[in-house]
XYZ file of C-alpha atoms in Angstrom:
201
model
C 12.760 -21.356 49.571
C 15.824 -19.356 48.747
C 15.923 -20.831 45.257
C 12.263 -19.988 44.748
C 12.899 -16.339 45.738
C 15.873 -16.110 43.357
C 13.769 -17.548 40.521
C 10.883 -15.156 41.263
C 13.287 -12.194 41.396
C 14.825 -13.195 38.063
C 11.383 -13.518 36.460
C 10.371 -10.079 37.806
C 13.555 -8.434 36.481
C 13.134 -10.161 33.097
C 9.457 -9.149 32.887
C 10.311 -5.542 33.785
C 13.113 -5.310 31.198
C 10.923 -7.002 28.552
C 8.052 -4.575 29.255
C 10.463 -1.655 29.179
C 11.903 -2.711 25.814
C 8.379 -3.071 24.399
C 7.506 0.396 25.669
C 10.647 1.798 24.063
C 9.800 0.093 20.755
C 6.256 1.520 20.850
C 7.658 4.997 21.488
C 10.071 4.630 18.579
C 7.254 3.517 16.275
C 5.053 6.432 17.394
C 7.914 8.815 16.685
C 8.364 7.388 13.175
C 4.617 7.679 12.491
C 4.691 11.349 13.554
C 7.665 11.999 11.269
C 5.901 10.316 8.325
C 2.727 12.341 8.957
C 4.726 15.576 9.023
C 6.445 14.665 5.760
C 3.148 13.708 4.111
C 1.509 16.976 5.219
C 4.464 18.921 3.860
C 4.194 17.198 0.465
C 0.423 17.710 0.282
C 0.705 21.409 1.176
C 3.442 21.900 -1.409
C 1.392 20.237 -4.132
C -1.741 22.274 -3.298
C 0.227 25.525 -3.574
C 2.126 24.829 -6.777
C 0.560 21.806 -8.444
C 4.127 20.548 -8.901
C 6.324 18.551 -6.491
C 10.050 19.193 -6.618
C 12.522 16.405 -7.328
C 14.106 16.883 -3.909
C 10.843 15.760 -2.254
C 9.806 12.795 -4.389
C 11.566 10.546 -6.859
C 8.639 9.757 -9.192
C 9.096 12.915 -11.238
C 9.320 13.460 -14.985
C 11.085 16.671 -16.001
C 9.517 18.114 -19.155
C 9.776 21.236 -21.265
C 6.727 23.546 -21.506
C 6.214 22.078 -24.984
C 5.854 18.590 -23.514
C 5.210 15.628 -25.818
C 4.143 13.124 -23.154
C 0.469 13.775 -23.787
C -0.168 15.472 -27.127
C -3.392 17.414 -27.620
C -5.376 19.551 -30.010
C -8.457 21.755 -29.851
C -11.263 20.667 -32.149
C -13.801 23.418 -31.441
C -14.827 26.246 -29.105
C -18.328 27.295 -28.110
C -20.094 29.502 -25.584
C -22.794 27.882 -23.456
C -25.076 30.183 -21.426
C -26.489 28.768 -18.193
C -29.846 27.147 -18.905
C -32.763 28.017 -16.613
C -33.571 24.372 -15.997
C -29.987 23.824 -14.779
C -29.895 26.919 -12.584
C -30.417 24.982 -9.365
C -27.046 23.238 -9.640
C -25.185 25.079 -12.395
C -25.651 28.817 -12.661
C -22.542 29.615 -14.673
C -22.122 30.540 -18.294
C -19.291 28.502 -19.809
C -16.784 28.465 -22.607
C -16.321 24.884 -23.785
C -13.350 23.581 -25.719
C -13.705 20.194 -27.362
C -10.227 18.679 -27.104
C -8.402 15.512 -28.039
C -5.629 14.035 -25.890
C -3.212 11.298 -26.975
C -1.136 8.976 -24.794
C 2.407 9.083 -26.215
C 3.860 6.948 -23.423
C 4.446 3.202 -23.569
C 2.164 2.400 -20.623
C -1.597 2.328 -20.121
C -2.999 5.299 -18.206
C -5.939 5.491 -15.803
C -6.043 9.248 -15.318
C -4.177 12.453 -16.137
C -4.470 15.480 -13.855
C -3.474 18.744 -15.465
C -4.327 22.267 -16.443
C -5.564 23.794 -19.695
C -4.620 27.450 -20.213
C -5.851 29.819 -22.915
C -3.461 32.609 -23.990
C -3.714 35.410 -26.489
C -1.220 35.643 -29.364
C 1.079 37.789 -27.215
C 1.369 35.095 -24.553
C -0.929 36.737 -22.001
C -2.915 34.215 -19.944
C -6.659 34.745 -20.376
C -8.366 31.735 -18.769
C -7.368 28.468 -17.109
C -9.017 25.398 -15.630
C -8.035 22.094 -14.033
C -8.853 18.944 -15.969
C -8.902 15.184 -15.460
C -8.370 13.222 -18.667
C -9.753 9.697 -18.465
C -12.165 7.321 -20.132
C -15.677 6.626 -18.970
C -16.601 2.982 -18.423
C -16.586 1.342 -21.832
C -17.241 -2.384 -22.210
C -15.635 -2.475 -25.656
C -12.450 -0.404 -25.299
C -11.964 -0.551 -21.511
C -11.292 2.242 -19.052
C -7.539 2.707 -19.587
C -5.927 4.956 -22.193
C -3.637 2.662 -24.118
C -0.324 3.752 -25.723
C -1.130 5.702 -28.896
C -4.827 5.966 -28.010
C -6.724 9.286 -28.109
C -9.522 10.527 -25.860
C -11.948 13.278 -26.816
C -13.580 15.344 -24.094
C -15.074 18.753 -23.346
C -13.006 21.122 -21.222
C -15.178 23.719 -19.483
C -14.180 27.212 -18.356
C -16.480 29.223 -16.092
C -17.276 32.480 -17.913
C -17.413 35.829 -16.084
C -18.799 38.625 -18.260
C -17.178 41.205 -15.964
C -13.679 40.022 -16.888
C -12.198 41.449 -20.070
C -10.041 38.308 -20.529
C -13.127 36.085 -20.504
C -14.920 38.331 -22.990
C -11.893 38.225 -25.256
C -11.896 34.406 -25.257
C -15.617 34.342 -25.981
C -15.378 36.733 -28.930
C -12.106 35.494 -30.460
C -11.773 32.702 -32.991
C -9.557 29.735 -32.225
C -6.997 31.098 -34.691
C -6.538 34.143 -32.449
C -5.982 32.091 -29.299
C -3.252 29.751 -28.045
C -4.360 26.764 -25.980
C -1.862 24.738 -23.953
C -2.252 21.636 -21.834
C 0.101 20.983 -18.921
C -0.195 17.491 -17.396
C 0.809 17.589 -13.718
C 0.191 14.015 -12.554
C -0.176 10.783 -14.531
C -1.708 7.726 -12.862
C -0.794 4.526 -14.693
C -2.849 1.334 -14.889
C -0.103 -0.617 -13.091
C -0.623 1.503 -9.955
C 2.391 3.800 -10.371
C 2.133 7.597 -10.462
C 4.397 10.161 -12.071
C 4.461 13.889 -11.351
C 5.469 16.355 -14.059
C 7.968 19.097 -13.258
C 8.532 21.758 -15.901
C 11.857 23.374 -16.712
C 11.947 27.049 -15.827
């Protein structure tokens, strides 16, 4: 009987310590999850505010000059498109449309490029800007990735506000009187990796 009590006591102590260690491990895991969530929220907030993540926060960063050569580009044409009545239910904005060409100068295939196109005057004053995603639509012949050296043509649309003098200037000016620049901010590669672009000040 005495032996049975000793065995039962030992089992109870072992079960209690085992349960306690499990509880401690769960608490440690919960703490790590909270820390990761806080870090993720911090990174997301930083990116939303600036569009650029600093090298101290993430390692997948490419540092580039404002005259970056990672993704070369050129403007092929500019036109003004008034909002059509038949489209007014879902698109009521007049637009300035730049037809642009983007080229992958990297040695890897790309799925998507997030960036910004900015229109300046000859004096360097910013007139209009818009976010852009450069990618290929589904194509059974050439695929959906942008291969090294490959170019993609697409329309870049700017919402036009007739009450803004900068917008009116872009509408009335010829391409020769404007400076268009493309700043890639995030490149998503076909192999699943992502690089963020940080520009030198």
